[in-house]
Tab-separated table of C-alpha atoms and ligand atoms in Angstrom:
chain	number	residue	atom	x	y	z
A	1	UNK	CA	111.632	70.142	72.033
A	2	UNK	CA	110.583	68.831	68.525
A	3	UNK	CA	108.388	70.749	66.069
A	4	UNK	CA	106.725	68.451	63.741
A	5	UNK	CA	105.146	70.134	60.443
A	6	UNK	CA	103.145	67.207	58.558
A	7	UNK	CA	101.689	67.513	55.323
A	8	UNK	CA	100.791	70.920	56.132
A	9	UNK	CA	98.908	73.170	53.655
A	10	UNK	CA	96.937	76.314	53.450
A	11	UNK	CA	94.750	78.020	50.584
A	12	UNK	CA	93.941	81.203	49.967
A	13	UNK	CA	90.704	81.368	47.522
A	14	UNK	CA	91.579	78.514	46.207
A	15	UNK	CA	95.291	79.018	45.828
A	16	UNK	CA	97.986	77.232	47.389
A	17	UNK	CA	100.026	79.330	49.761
A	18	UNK	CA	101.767	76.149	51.500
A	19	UNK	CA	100.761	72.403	49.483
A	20	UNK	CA	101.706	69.433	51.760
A	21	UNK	CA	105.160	71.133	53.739
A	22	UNK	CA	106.549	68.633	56.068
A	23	UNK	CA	109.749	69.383	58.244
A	24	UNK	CA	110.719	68.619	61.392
A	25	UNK	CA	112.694	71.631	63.504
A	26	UNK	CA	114.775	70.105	66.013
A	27	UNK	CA	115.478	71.777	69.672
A	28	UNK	CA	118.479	74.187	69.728
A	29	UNK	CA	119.097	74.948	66.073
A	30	UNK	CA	118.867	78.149	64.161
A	31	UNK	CA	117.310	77.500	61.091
A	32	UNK	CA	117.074	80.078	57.757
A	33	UNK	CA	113.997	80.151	56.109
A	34	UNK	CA	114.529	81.287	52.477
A	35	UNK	CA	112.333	81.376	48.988
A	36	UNK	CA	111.188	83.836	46.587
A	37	UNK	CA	108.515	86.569	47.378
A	38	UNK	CA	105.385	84.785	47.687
A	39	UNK	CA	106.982	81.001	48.078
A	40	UNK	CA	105.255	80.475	51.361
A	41	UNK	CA	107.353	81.471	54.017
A	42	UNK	CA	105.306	84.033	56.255
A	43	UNK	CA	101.742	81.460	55.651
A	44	UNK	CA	104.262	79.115	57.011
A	45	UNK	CA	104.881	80.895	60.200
A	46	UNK	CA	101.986	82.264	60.545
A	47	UNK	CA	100.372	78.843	60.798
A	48	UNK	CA	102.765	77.354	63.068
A	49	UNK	CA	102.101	80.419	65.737
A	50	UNK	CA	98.341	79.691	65.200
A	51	UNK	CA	97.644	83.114	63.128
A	52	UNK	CA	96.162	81.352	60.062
A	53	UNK	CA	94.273	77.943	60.198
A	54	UNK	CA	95.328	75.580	57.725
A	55	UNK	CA	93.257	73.917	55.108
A	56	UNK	CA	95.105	70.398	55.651
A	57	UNK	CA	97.907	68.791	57.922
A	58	UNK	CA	99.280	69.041	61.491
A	59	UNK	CA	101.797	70.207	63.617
A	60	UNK	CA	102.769	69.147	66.909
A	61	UNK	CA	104.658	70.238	70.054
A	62	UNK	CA	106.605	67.742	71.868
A	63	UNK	CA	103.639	64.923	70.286
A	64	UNK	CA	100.832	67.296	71.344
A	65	UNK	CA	98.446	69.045	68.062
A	66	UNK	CA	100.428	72.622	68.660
A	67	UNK	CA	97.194	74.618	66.782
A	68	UNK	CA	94.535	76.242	68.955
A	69	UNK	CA	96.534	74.698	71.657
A	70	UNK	CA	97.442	77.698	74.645
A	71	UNK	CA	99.991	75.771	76.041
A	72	UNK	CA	101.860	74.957	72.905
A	73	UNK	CA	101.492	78.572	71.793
A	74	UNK	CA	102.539	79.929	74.967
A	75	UNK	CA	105.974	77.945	74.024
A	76	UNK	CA	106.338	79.830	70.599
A	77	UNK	CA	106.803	83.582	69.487
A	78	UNK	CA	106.760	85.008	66.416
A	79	UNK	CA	107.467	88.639	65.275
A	80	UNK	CA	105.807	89.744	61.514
A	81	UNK	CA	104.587	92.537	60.298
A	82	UNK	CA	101.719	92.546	61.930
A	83	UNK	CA	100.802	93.819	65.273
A	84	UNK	CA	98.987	97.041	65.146
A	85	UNK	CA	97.516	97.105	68.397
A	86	UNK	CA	100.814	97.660	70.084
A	87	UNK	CA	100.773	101.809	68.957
A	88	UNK	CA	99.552	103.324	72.150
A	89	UNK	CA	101.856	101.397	74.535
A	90	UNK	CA	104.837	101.857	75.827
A	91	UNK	CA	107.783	99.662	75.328
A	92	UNK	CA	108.363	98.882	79.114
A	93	UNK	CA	104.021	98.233	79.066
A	94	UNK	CA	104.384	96.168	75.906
A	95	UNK	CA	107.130	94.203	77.817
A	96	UNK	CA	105.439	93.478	80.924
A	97	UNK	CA	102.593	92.050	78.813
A	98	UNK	CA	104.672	89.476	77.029
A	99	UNK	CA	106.121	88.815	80.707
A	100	UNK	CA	102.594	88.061	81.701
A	101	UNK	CA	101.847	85.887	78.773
A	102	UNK	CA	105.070	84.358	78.265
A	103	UNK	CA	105.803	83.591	82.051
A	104	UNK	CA	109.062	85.345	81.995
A	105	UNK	CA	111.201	88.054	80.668
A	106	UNK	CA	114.585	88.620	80.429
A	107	UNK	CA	114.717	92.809	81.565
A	108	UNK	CA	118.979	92.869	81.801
A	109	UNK	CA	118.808	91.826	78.109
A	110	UNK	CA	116.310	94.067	77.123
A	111	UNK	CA	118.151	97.133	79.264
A	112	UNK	CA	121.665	95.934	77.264
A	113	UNK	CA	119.450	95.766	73.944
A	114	UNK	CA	117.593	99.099	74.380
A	115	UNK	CA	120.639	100.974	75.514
A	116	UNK	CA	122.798	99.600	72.486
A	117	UNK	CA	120.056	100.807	70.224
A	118	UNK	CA	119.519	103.780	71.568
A	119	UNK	CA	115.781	103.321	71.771
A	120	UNK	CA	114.029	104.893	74.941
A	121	UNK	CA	112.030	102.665	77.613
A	122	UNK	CA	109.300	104.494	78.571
A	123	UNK	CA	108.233	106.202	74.713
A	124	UNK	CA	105.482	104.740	73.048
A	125	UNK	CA	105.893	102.338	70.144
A	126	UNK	CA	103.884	104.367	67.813
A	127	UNK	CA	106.292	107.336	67.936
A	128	UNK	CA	109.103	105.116	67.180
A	129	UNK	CA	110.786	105.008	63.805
A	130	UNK	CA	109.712	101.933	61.573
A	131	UNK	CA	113.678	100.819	62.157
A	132	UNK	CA	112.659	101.080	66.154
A	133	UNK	CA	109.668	99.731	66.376
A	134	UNK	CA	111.072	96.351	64.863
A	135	UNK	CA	113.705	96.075	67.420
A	136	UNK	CA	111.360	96.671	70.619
A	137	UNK	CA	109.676	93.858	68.551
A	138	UNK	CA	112.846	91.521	68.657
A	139	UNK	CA	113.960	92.917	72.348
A	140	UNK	CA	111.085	91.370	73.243
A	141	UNK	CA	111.349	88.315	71.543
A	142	UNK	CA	115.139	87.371	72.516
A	143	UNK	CA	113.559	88.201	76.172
A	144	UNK	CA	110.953	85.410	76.959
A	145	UNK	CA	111.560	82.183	77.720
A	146	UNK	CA	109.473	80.407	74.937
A	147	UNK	CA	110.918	77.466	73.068
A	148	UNK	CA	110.325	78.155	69.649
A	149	UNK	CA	111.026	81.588	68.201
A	150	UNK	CA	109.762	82.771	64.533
A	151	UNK	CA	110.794	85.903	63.231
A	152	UNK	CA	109.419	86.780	59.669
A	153	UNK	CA	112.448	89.086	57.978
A	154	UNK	CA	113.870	90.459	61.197
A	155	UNK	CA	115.923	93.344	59.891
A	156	UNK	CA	113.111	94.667	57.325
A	157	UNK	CA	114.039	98.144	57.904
A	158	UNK	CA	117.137	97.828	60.091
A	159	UNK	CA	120.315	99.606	58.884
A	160	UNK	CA	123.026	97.913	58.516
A	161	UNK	CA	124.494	98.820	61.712
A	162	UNK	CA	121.857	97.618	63.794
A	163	UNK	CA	121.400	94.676	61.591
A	164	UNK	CA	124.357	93.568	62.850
A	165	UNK	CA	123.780	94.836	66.004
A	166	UNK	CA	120.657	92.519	65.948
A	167	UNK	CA	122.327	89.356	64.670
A	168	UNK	CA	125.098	89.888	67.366
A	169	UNK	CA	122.626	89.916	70.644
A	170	UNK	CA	120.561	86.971	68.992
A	171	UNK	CA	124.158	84.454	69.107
A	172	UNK	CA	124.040	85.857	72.816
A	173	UNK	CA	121.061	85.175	73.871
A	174	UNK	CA	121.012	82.073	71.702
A	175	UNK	CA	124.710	81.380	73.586
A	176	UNK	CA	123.035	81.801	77.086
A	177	UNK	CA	119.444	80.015	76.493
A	178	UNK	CA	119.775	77.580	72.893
A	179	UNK	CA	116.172	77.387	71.723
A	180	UNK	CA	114.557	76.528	68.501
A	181	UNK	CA	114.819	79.739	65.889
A	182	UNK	CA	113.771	80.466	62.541
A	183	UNK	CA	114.446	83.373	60.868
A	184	UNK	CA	113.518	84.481	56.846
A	185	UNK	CA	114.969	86.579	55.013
A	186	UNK	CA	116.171	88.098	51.545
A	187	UNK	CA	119.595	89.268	52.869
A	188	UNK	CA	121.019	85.688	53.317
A	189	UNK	CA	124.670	86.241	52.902
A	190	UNK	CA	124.061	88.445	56.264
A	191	UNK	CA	123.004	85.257	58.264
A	192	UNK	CA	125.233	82.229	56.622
A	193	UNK	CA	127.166	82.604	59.554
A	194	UNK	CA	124.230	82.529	62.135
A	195	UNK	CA	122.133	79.945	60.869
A	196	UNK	CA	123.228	75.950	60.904
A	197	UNK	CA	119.953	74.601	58.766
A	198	UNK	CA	118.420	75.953	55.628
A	199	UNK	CA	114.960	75.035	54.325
A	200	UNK	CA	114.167	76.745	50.416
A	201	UNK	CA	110.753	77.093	49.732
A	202	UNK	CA	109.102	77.606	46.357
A	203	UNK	CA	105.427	77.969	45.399
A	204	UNK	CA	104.607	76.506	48.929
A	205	UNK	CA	106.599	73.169	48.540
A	206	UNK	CA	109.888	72.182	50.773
A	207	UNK	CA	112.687	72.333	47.627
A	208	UNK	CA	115.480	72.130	49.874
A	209	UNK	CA	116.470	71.187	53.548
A	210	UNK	CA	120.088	71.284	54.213
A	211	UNK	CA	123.174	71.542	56.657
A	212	UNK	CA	124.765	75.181	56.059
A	213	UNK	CA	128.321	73.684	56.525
A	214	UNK	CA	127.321	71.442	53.330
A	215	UNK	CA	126.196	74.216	51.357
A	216	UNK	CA	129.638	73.608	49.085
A	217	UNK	CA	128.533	70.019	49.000
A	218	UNK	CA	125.782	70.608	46.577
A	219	UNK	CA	126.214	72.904	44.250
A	220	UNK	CA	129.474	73.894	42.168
A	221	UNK	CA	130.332	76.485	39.375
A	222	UNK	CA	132.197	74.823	36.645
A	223	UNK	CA	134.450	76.744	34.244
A	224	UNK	CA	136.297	75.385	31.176
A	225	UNK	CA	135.932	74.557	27.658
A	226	UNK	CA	132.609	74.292	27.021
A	227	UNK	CA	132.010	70.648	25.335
A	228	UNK	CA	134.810	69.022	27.914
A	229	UNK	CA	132.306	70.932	30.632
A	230	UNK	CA	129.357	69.968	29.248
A	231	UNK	CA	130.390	66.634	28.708
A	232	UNK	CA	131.891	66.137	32.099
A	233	UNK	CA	128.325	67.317	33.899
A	234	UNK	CA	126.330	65.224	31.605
A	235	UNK	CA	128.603	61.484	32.576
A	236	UNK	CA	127.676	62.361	35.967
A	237	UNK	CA	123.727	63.136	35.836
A	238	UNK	CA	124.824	66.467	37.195
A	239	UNK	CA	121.581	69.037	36.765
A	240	UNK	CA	122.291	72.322	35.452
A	241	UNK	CA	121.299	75.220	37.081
A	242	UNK	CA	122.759	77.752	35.399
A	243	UNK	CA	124.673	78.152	32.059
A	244	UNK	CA	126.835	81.394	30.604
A	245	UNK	CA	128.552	80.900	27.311
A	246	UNK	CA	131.515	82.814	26.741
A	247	UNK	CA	132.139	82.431	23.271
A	248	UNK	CA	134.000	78.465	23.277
A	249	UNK	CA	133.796	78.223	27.075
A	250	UNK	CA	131.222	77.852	29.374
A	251	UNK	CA	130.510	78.559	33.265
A	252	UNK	CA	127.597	75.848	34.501
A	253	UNK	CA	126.357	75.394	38.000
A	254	UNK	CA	125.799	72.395	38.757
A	255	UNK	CA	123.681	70.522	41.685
A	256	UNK	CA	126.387	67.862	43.638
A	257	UNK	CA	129.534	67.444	45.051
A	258	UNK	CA	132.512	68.161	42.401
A	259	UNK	CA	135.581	65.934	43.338
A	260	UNK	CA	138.261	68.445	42.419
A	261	UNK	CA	140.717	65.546	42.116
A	262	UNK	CA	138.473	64.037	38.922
A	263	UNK	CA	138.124	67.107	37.192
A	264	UNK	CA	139.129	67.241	33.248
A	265	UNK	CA	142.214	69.486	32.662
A	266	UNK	CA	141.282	72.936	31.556
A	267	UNK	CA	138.072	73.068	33.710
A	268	UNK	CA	137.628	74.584	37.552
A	269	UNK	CA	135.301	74.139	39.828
A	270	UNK	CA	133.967	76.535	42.578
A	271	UNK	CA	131.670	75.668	45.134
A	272	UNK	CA	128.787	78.429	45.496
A	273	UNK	CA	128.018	80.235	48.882
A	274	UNK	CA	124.886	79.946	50.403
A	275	UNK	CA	123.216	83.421	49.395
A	276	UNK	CA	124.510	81.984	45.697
A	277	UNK	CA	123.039	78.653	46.177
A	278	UNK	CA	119.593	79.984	47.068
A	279	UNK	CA	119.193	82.719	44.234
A	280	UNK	CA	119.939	79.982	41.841
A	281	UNK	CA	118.297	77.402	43.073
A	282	UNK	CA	115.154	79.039	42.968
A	283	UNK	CA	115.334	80.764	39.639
A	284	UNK	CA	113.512	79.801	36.680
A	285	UNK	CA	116.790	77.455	35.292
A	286	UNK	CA	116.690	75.805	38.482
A	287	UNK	CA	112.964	75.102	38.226
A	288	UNK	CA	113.451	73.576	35.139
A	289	UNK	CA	116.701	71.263	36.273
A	290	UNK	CA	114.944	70.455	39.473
A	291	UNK	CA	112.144	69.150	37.383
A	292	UNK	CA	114.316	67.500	34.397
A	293	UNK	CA	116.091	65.204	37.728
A	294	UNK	CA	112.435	64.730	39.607
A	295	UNK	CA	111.638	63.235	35.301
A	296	UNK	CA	114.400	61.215	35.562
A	297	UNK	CA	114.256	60.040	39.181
A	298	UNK	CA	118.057	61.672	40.157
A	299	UNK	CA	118.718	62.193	43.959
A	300	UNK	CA	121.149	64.940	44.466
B	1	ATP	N1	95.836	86.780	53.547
B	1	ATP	C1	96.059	86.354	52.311
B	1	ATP	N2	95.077	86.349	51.383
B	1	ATP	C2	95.277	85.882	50.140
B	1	ATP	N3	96.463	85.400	49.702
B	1	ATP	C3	97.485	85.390	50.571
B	1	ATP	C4	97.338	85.857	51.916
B	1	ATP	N4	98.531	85.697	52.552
B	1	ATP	C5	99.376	85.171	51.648
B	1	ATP	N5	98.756	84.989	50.462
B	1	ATP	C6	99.348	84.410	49.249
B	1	ATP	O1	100.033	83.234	49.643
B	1	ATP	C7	101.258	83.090	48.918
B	1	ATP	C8	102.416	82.959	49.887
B	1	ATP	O2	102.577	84.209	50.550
B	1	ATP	P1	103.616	84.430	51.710
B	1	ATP	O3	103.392	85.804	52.245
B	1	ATP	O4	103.542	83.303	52.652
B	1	ATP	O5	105.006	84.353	50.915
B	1	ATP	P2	106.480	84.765	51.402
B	1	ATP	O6	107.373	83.654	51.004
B	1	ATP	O7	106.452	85.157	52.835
B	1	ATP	O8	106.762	86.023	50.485
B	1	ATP	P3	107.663	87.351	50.725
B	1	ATP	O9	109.088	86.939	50.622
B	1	ATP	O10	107.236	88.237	49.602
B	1	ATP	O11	107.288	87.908	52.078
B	1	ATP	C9	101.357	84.300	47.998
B	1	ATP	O12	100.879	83.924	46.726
B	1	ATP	C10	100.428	85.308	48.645
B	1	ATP	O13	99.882	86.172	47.686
């Protein structure tokens, strides 16, 4: 399986939601999907399931146009916010319905999952809690057999508990049947450990696409004197992300690898974790670095 997103963009009045994203998701890997509120991430989804049509660019299944394709779509799920139809039914109804679409459906999982969350078979979605109806929502999704699965902040009113619950039956189902998932969300510390790719968005543009095992790799917190630190990032073209003076020293993030064997004496480096990374990637300093290197033509 191969998901190719080309040049893909969508406008809403006028204003870019998603401006020329390309990406390719490979088969078998869980990727995050992170960016500010409003960076792009549910137009994103929502175009590759065929919700919204895009105003430019393509995506394709296996080489085939996946958009206003039923056989593509019938290969990818995604769960959002949206689905208000699904009030009157029951869950074991709503169920057989994705079986019927989706050619399949896994009922010993969804028995295990519905059990372990306490959540009752035959009741009808719309007298679940919000928490409930989102997992009969993601029951259902780790159940059929499609390819690709999108799920647009999964644990949006899950406690904690059943977050992890949640996290723990998608490595087992992911364990038994690898497929293609993507999953955003604000709570990224919670999923370093499940995800292997991240992709940053921000204002509707790709600003990052990464290994998660190389997260240390690219960014580092420096801490030291400040002009030996400043002077140390500057010889090596490294842009700042973030800088806190503490009267004559200085903490600076820094995008790139840090060789901890050719650091000045006095000064420390600490690689950042992923949930770290993110935040300050995508705040205002990093805007500003990220354009100062695109200025000067630095690959980091
Ligand atoms: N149906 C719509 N009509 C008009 N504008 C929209 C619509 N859907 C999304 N947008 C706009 O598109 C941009 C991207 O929104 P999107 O929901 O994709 O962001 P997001 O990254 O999922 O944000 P969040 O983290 O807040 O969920 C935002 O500026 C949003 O206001």
């Amino acid at each position: 399986m191969s998901l190719v997103i080309t040049n893909l963009s969508k406008t809403f009045d006028g204003v870019p939601a998603l401006d020329r994203v390309s990406l390719v998701l490979n088969d078998g890997v869980i990727y995050g999907l992170f960016g500010r509120n409003g960076a792009g991430k549910s137009t994103l989804m929502a175009a590759i399931a065929n919700r919204i049509v895009p105003s430019g660019g393509s995506i394709t299944l296996d080489g085939a146009n996946a958009l206003d394709n039923e056989r593509a779509q019938e290969r990818i799920y995604l769960v959002n916010e949206t689905l208000p139809f699904l009030m009157a039914h029951s869950l074991n109804g709503f169920f057989r319905d994705e079986e019927r679409f989706y050619g399949g459906f896994d009922w010993a999982l969804a028995a295990r999952m519905l059990a372990a969350f306490d959540i009752d078979p035959v009741a009808k979605y719309g007298s679940l809690s919000l928490g409930s109806r989102m997992i009969a929502r993601l029951i259902a999704a780790l159940c059929v057999p499609v390819d690709v699965l999108l799920l647009d902040e999964p644990v949006l009113g899950l406690d904690a508990v059943n977050r992890e619950l949640f996290y723990r039956f998608l490595l087992e189902a992911y364990a038994e049947r690898p497929r293609t998932i993507v999953i955003s969300t604000h709570i990224i510390d919670e999923i370093a450990h499940v995800i292997e790719h991240a992709i940053i968005l921000e204002e509707g543009q790709v600003f990052d696409d990464f290994a998660v095992d190389r997260v240390a790799r690219r960014a580092a917190e420096l801490t030291g004197p400040a002009d030996v630190v400043e002077e140390y990032a500057a010889g090596r073209w490294m842009p700042v992300m973030q800088r806190h003076s503490l009267g004559a020293m200085v903490e600076l993030t820094v995008r790139g690898e840090v060789d901890a064997a050719d650091l000045p004496e006095g000064v420390t480096a600490r690689p950042l974790g992923l949930q770290e990374y993110c935040v300050r990637l995508t705040s205002s300093y990093a805007q500003a670095s990220a354009e100062w290197s695109r200025r000067d033509g630095i690959e980091v």
